[in-house]
PDB file of C-alpha atoms in Angstrom:
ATOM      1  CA  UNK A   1       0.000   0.000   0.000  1.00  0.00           C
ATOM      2  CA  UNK A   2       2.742   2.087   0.669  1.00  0.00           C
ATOM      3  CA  UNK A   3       4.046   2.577  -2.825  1.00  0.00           C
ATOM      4  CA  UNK A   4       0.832   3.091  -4.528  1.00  0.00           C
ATOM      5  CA  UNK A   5      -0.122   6.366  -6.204  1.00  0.00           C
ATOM      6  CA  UNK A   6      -2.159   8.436  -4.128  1.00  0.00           C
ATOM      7  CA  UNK A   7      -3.982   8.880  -7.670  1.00  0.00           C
ATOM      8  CA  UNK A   8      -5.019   5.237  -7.292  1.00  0.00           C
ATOM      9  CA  UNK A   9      -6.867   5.352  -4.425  1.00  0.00           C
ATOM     10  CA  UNK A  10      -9.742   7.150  -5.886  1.00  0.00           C
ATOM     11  CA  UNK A  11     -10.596   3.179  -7.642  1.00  0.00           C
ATOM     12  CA  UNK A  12     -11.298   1.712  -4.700  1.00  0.00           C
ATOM     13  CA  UNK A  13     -15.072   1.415  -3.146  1.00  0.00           C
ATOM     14  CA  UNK A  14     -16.590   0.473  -0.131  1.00  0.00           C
ATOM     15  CA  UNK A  15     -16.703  -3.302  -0.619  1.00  0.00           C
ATOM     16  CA  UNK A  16     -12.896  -3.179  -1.354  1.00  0.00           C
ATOM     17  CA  UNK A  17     -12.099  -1.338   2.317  1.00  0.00           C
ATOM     18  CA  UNK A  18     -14.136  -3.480   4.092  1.00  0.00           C
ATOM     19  CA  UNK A  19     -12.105  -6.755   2.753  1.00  0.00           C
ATOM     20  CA  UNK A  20      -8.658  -4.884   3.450  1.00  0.00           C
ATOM     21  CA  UNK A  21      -6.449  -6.750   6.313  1.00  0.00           C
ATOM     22  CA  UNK A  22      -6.484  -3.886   9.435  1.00  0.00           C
ATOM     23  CA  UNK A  23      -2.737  -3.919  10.051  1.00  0.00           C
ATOM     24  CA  UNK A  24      -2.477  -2.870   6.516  1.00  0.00           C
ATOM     25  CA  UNK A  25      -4.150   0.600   7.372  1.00  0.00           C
ATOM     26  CA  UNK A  26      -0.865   1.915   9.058  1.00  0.00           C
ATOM     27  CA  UNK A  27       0.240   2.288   4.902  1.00  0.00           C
ATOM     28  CA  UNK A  28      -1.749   4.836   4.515  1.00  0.00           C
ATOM     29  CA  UNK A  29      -0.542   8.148   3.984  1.00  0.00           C
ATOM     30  CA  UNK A  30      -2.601  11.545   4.124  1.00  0.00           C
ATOM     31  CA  UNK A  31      -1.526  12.376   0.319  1.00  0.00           C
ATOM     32  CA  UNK A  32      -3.670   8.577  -0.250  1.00  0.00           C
ATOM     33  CA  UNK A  33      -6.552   9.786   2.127  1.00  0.00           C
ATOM     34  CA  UNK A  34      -6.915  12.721  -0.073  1.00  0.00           C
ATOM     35  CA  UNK A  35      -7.655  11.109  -3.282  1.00  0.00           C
ATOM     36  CA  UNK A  36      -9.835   8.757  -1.922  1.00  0.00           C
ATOM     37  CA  UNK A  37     -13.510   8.256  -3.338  1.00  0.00           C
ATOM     38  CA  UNK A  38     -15.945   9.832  -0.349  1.00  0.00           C
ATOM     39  CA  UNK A  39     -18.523   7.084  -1.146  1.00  0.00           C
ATOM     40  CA  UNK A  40     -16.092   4.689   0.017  1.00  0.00           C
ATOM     41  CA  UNK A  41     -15.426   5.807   3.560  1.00  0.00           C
ATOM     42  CA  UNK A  42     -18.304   3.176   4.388  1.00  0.00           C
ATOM     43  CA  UNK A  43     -16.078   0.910   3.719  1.00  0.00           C
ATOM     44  CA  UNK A  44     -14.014   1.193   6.668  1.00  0.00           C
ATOM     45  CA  UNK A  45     -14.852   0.000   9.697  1.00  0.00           C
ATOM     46  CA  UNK A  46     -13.746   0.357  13.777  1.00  0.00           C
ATOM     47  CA  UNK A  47     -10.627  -2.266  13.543  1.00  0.00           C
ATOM     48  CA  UNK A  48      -9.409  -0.656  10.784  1.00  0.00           C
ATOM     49  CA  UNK A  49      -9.661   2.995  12.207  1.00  0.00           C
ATOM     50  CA  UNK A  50      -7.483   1.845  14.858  1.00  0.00           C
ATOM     51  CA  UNK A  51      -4.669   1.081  12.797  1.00  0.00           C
ATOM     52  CA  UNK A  52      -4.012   4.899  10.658  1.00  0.00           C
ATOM     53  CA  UNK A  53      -1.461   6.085  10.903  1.00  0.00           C
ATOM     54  CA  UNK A  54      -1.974   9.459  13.479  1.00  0.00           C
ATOM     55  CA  UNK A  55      -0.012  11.331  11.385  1.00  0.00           C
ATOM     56  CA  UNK A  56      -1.997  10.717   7.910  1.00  0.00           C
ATOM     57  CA  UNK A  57      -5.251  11.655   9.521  1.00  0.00           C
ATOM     58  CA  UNK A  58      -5.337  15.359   7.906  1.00  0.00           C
ATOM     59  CA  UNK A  59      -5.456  14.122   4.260  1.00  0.00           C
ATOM     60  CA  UNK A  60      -9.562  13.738   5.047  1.00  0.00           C
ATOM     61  CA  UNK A  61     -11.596  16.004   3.933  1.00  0.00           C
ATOM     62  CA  UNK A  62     -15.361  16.856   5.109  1.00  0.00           C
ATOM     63  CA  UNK A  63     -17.035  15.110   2.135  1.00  0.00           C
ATOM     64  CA  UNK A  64     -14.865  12.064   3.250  1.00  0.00           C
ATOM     65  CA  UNK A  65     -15.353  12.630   7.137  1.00  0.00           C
ATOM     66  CA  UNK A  66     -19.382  13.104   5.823  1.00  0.00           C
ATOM     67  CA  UNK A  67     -19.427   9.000   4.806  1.00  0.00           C
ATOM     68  CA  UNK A  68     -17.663   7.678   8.028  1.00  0.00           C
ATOM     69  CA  UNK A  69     -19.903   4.631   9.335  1.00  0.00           C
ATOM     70  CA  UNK A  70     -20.905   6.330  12.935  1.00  0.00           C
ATOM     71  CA  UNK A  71     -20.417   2.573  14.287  1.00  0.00           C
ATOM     72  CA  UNK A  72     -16.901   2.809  13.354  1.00  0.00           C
ATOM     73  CA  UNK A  73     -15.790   6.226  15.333  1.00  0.00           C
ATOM     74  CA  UNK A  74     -14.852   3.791  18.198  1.00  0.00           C
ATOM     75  CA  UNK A  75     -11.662   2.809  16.644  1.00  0.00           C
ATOM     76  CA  UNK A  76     -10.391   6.566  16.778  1.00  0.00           C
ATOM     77  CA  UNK A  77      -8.294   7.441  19.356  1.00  0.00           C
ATOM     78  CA  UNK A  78      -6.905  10.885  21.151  1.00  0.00           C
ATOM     79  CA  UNK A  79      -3.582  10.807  18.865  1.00  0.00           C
ATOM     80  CA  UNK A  80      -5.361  10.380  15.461  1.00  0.00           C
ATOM     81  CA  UNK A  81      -8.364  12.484  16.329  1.00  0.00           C
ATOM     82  CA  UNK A  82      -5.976  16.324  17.038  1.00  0.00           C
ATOM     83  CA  UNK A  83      -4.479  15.378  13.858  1.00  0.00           C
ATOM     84  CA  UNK A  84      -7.451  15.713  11.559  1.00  0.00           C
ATOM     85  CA  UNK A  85      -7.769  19.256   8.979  1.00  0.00           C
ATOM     86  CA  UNK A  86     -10.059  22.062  10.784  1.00  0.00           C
ATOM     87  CA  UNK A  87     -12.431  22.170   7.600  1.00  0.00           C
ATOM     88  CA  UNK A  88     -12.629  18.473   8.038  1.00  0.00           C
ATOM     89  CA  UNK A  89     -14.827  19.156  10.755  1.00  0.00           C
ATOM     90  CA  UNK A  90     -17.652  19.617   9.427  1.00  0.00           C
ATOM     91  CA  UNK A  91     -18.169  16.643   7.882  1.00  0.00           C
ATOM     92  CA  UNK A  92     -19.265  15.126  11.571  1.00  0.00           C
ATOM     93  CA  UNK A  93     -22.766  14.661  12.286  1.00  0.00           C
ATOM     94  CA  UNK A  94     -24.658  14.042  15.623  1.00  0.00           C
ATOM     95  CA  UNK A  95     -24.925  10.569  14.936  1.00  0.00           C
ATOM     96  CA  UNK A  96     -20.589  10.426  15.182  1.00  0.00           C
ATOM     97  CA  UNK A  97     -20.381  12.412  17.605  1.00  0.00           C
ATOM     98  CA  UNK A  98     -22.390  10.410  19.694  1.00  0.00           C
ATOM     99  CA  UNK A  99     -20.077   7.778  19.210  1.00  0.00           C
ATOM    100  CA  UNK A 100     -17.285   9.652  20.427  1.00  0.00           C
ATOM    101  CA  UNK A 101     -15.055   8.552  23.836  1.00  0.00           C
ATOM    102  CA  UNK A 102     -16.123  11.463  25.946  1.00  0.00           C
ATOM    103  CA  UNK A 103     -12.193  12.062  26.450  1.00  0.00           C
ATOM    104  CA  UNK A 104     -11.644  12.664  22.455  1.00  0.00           C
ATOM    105  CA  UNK A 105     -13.446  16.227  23.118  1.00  0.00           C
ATOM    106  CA  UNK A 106      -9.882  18.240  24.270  1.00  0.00           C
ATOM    107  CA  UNK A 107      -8.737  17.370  21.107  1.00  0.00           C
ATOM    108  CA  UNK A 108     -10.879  20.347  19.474  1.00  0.00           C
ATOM    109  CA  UNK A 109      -9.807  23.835  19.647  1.00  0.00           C
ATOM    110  CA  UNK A 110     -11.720  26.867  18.272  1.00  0.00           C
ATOM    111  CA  UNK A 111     -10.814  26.738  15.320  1.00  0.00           C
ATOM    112  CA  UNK A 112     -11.920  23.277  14.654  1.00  0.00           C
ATOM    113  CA  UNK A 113     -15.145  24.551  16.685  1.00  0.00           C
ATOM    114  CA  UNK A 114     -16.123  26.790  14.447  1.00  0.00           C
ATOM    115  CA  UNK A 115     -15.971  24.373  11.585  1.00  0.00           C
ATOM    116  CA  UNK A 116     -18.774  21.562  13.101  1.00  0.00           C
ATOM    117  CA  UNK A 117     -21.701  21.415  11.011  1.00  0.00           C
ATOM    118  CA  UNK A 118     -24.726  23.398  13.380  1.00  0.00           C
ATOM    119  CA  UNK A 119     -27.141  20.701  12.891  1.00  0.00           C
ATOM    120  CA  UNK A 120     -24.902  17.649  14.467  1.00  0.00           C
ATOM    121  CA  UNK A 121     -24.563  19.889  18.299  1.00  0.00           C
ATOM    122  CA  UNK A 122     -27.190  17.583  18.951  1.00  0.00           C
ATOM    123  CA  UNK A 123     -24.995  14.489  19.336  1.00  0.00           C
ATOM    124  CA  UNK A 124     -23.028  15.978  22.231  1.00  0.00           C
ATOM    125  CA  UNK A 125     -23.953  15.679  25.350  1.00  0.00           C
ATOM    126  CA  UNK A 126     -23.001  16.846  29.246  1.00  0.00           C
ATOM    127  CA  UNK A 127     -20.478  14.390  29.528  1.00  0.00           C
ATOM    128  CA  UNK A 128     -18.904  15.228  26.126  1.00  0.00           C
ATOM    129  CA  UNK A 129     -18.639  19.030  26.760  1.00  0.00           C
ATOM    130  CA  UNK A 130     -17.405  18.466  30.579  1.00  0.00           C
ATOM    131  CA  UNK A 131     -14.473  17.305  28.129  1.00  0.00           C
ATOM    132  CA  UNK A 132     -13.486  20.100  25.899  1.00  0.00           C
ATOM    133  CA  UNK A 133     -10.999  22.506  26.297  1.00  0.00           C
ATOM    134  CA  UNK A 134     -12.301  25.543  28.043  1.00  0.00           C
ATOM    135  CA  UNK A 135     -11.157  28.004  25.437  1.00  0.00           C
ATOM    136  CA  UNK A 136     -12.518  25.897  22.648  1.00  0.00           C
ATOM    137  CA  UNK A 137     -15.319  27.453  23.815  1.00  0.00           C
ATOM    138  CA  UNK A 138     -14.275  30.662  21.400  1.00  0.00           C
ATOM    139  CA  UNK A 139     -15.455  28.768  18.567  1.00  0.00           C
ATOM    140  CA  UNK A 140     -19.093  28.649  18.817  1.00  0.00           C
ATOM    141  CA  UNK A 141     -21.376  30.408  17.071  1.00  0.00           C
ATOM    142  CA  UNK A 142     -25.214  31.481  17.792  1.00  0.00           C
ATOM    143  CA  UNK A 143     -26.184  28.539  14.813  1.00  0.00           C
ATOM    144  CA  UNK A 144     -24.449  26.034  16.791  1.00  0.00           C
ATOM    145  CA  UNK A 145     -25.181  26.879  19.920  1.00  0.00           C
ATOM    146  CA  UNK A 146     -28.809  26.582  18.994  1.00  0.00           C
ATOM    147  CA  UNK A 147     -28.934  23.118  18.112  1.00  0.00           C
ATOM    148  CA  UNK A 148     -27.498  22.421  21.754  1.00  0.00           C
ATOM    149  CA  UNK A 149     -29.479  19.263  23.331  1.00  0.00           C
ATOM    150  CA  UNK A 150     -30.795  21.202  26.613  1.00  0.00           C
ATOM    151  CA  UNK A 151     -29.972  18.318  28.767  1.00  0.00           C
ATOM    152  CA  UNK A 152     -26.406  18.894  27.708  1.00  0.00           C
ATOM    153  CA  UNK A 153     -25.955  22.013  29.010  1.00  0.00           C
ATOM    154  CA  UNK A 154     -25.146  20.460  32.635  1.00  0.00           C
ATOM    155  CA  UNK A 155     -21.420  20.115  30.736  1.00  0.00           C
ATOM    156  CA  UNK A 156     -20.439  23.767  30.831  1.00  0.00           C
ATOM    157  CA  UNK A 157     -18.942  25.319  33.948  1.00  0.00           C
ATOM    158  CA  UNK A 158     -17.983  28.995  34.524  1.00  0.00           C
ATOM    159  CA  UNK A 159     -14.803  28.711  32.722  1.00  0.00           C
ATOM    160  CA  UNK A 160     -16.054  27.384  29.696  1.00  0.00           C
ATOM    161  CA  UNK A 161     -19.191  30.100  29.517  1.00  0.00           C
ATOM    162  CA  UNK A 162     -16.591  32.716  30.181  1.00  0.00           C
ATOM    163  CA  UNK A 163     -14.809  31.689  26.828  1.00  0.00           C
ATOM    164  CA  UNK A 164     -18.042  31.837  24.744  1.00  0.00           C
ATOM    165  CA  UNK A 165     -17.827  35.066  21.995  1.00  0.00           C
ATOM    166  CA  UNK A 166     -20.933  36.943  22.839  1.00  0.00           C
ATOM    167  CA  UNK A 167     -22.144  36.960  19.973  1.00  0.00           C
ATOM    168  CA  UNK A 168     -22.638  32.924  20.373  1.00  0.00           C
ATOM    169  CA  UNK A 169     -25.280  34.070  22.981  1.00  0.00           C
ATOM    170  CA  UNK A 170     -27.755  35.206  21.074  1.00  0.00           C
ATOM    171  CA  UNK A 171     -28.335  31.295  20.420  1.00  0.00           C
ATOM    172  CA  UNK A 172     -29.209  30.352  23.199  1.00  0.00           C
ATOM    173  CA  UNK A 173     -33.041  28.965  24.129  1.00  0.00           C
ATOM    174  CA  UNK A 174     -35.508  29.307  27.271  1.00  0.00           C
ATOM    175  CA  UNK A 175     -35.579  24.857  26.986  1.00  0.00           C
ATOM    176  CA  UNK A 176     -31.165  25.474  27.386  1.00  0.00           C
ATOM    177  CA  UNK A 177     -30.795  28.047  30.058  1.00  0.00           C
ATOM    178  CA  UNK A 178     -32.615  26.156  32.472  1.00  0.00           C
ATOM    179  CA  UNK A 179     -30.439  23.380  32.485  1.00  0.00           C
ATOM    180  CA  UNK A 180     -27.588  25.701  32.934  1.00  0.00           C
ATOM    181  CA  UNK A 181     -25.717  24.556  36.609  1.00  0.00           C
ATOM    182  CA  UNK A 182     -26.261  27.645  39.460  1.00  0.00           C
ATOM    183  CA  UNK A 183     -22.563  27.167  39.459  1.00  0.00           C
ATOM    184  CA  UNK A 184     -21.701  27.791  36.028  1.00  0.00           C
ATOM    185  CA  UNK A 185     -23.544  31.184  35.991  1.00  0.00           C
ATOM    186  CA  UNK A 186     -20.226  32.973  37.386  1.00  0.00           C
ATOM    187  CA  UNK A 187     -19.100  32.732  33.714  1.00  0.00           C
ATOM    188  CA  UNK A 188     -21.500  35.312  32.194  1.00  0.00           C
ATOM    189  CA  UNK A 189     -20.570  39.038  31.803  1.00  0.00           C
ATOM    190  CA  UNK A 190     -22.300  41.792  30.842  1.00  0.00           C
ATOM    191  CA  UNK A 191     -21.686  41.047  26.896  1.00  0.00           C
ATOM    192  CA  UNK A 192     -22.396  37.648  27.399  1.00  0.00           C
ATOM    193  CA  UNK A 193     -25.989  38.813  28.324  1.00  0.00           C
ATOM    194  CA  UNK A 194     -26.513  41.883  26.292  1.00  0.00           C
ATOM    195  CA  UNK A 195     -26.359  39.423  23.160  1.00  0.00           C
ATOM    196  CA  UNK A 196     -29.341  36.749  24.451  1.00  0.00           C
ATOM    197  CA  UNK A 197     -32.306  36.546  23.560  1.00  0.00           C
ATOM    198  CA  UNK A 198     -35.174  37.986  26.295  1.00  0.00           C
ATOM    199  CA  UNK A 199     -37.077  34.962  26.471  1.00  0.00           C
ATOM    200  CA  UNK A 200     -34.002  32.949  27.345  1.00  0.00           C
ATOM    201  CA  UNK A 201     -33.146  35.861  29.995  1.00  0.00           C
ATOM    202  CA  UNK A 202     -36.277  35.548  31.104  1.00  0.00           C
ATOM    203  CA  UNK A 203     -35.953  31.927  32.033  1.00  0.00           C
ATOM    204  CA  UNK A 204     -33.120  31.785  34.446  1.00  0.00           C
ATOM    205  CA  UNK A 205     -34.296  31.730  38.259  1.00  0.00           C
ATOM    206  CA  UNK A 206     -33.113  32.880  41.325  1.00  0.00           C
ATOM    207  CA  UNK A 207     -30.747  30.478  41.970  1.00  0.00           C
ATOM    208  CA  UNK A 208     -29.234  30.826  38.519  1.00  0.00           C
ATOM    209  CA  UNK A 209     -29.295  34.601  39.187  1.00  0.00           C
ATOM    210  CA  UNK A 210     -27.773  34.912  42.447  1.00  0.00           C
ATOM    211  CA  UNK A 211     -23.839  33.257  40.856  1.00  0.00           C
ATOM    212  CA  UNK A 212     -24.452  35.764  38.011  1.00  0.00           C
ATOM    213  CA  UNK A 213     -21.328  38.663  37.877  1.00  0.00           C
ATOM    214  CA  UNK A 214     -23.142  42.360  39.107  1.00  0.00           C
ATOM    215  CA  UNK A 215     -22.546  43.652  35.522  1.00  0.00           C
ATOM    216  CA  UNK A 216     -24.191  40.746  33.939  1.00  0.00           C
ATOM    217  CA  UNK A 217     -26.981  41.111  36.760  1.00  0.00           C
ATOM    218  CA  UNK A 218     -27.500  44.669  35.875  1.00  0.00           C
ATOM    219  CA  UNK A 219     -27.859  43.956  31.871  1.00  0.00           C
ATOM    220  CA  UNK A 220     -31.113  41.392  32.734  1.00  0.00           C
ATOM    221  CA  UNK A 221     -32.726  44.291  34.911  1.00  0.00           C
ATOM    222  CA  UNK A 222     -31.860  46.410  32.034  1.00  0.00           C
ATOM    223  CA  UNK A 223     -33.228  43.822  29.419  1.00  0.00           C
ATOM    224  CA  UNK A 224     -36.357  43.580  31.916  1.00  0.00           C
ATOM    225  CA  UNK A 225     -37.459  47.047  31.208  1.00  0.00           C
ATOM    226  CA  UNK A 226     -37.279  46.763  27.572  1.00  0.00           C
ATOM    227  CA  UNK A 227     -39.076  43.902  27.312  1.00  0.00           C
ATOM    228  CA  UNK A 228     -42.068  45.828  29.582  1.00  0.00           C
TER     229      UNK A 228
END
């Protein structure tokens, strides 16, 4: 496998992956990932994921990432998964994600944040973003955040709310904020809530409230009056 083209790859289809010996995989280089037919990712399945090559894991592209068999994302692990393109990203969709080892998720910085596909949020949940990286967080924006499963909002803590770009805020729901931990509040500021939405500041109670920064307390009295 080693010697041949990367060119070549782009002949093989599912049926042929799927018969390939999984020690073979550590051939691979990214320049053969690259040329490889997207319809063909199917092909490859959890025992062979487990034997690429860390190193060759940015010649995927999204189209490729796209066709992944969301059975097979439990033969990734920590080394291969920091390794893969940004854009690559947003080939993922919930139902990958979801197969994920919760501990994969501080592989992703922002920039590979801001590249996952808004409608697959849903296939994180709390324990996934207990995982990422706290300034990850950066990443997000208000289409993303959006698609948030409210049950998974027990994940974030101060730190990672404090990280959030504003302007991510205004994506946020009534059904999210009031799974938000009492806790985590501490990680709003005043921008944080000058950017959500009213019926979402209208949600959070009293014990959300009371964790809240004064700035960011003053800005929902504020948003109050303009919603009277």
């Amino acid at each position: 496998f080693k010697n041949m083209g990367p060119m070549a790859m782009g002949g093989f289809g599912a049926d042929h992956f799927k018969n390939f010996d999984p020690n073979a995989m550590s051939a691979f280089g990214a320049d053969q990932f690259k040329h490889m037919d997207p319809m063909a990712m199917g092909g490859f399945g959890a025992d062979q994921f487990k034997n690429f090559d860390p190193m060759a894991m940015g010649g995927f592209g999204p189209d490729q990432v796209r066709n992944f068999d969301p059975a097979a994302m439990a033969g990734f692990d920590v080394d291969q998964f920091k390794n893969f393109d940004p854009m690559a990203m947003g080939g993922f969709g919930a139902d990958h994600f979801q197969n994920f080892d919760p501990s994969f998720m501080g592989t992703f910085d922002a920039e590979k944040v801001g590249n996952f596909d808004p409608m697959a949020m849903g296939g994180f949940d709390a324990d996934k973003f207990k995982n990422f990286d706290p300034t990850a967080m950066a990443g997000f924006k208000a289409d993303q955040v959006g698609n948030f499963d409210p049950a998974a909002m027990a994940g974030f803590d101060a730190d990672k709310f404090k990280n959030f770009d504003p302007t991510a805020m205004a994506g946020f729901k009534a059904d999210q904020v009031i799974n938000i931990e009492p806790q985590a509040m501490a990680g709003f500021e005043r921008d944080h809530m000058t950017n959500m939405d009213l019926g979402a500041l209208a949600s959070f109670d009293i014990n959300q409230v009371v964790n809240l920064d004064e700035t960011a307390k003053a800005e929902i009295g504020r948003a109050s009056c303009r919603e009277r």
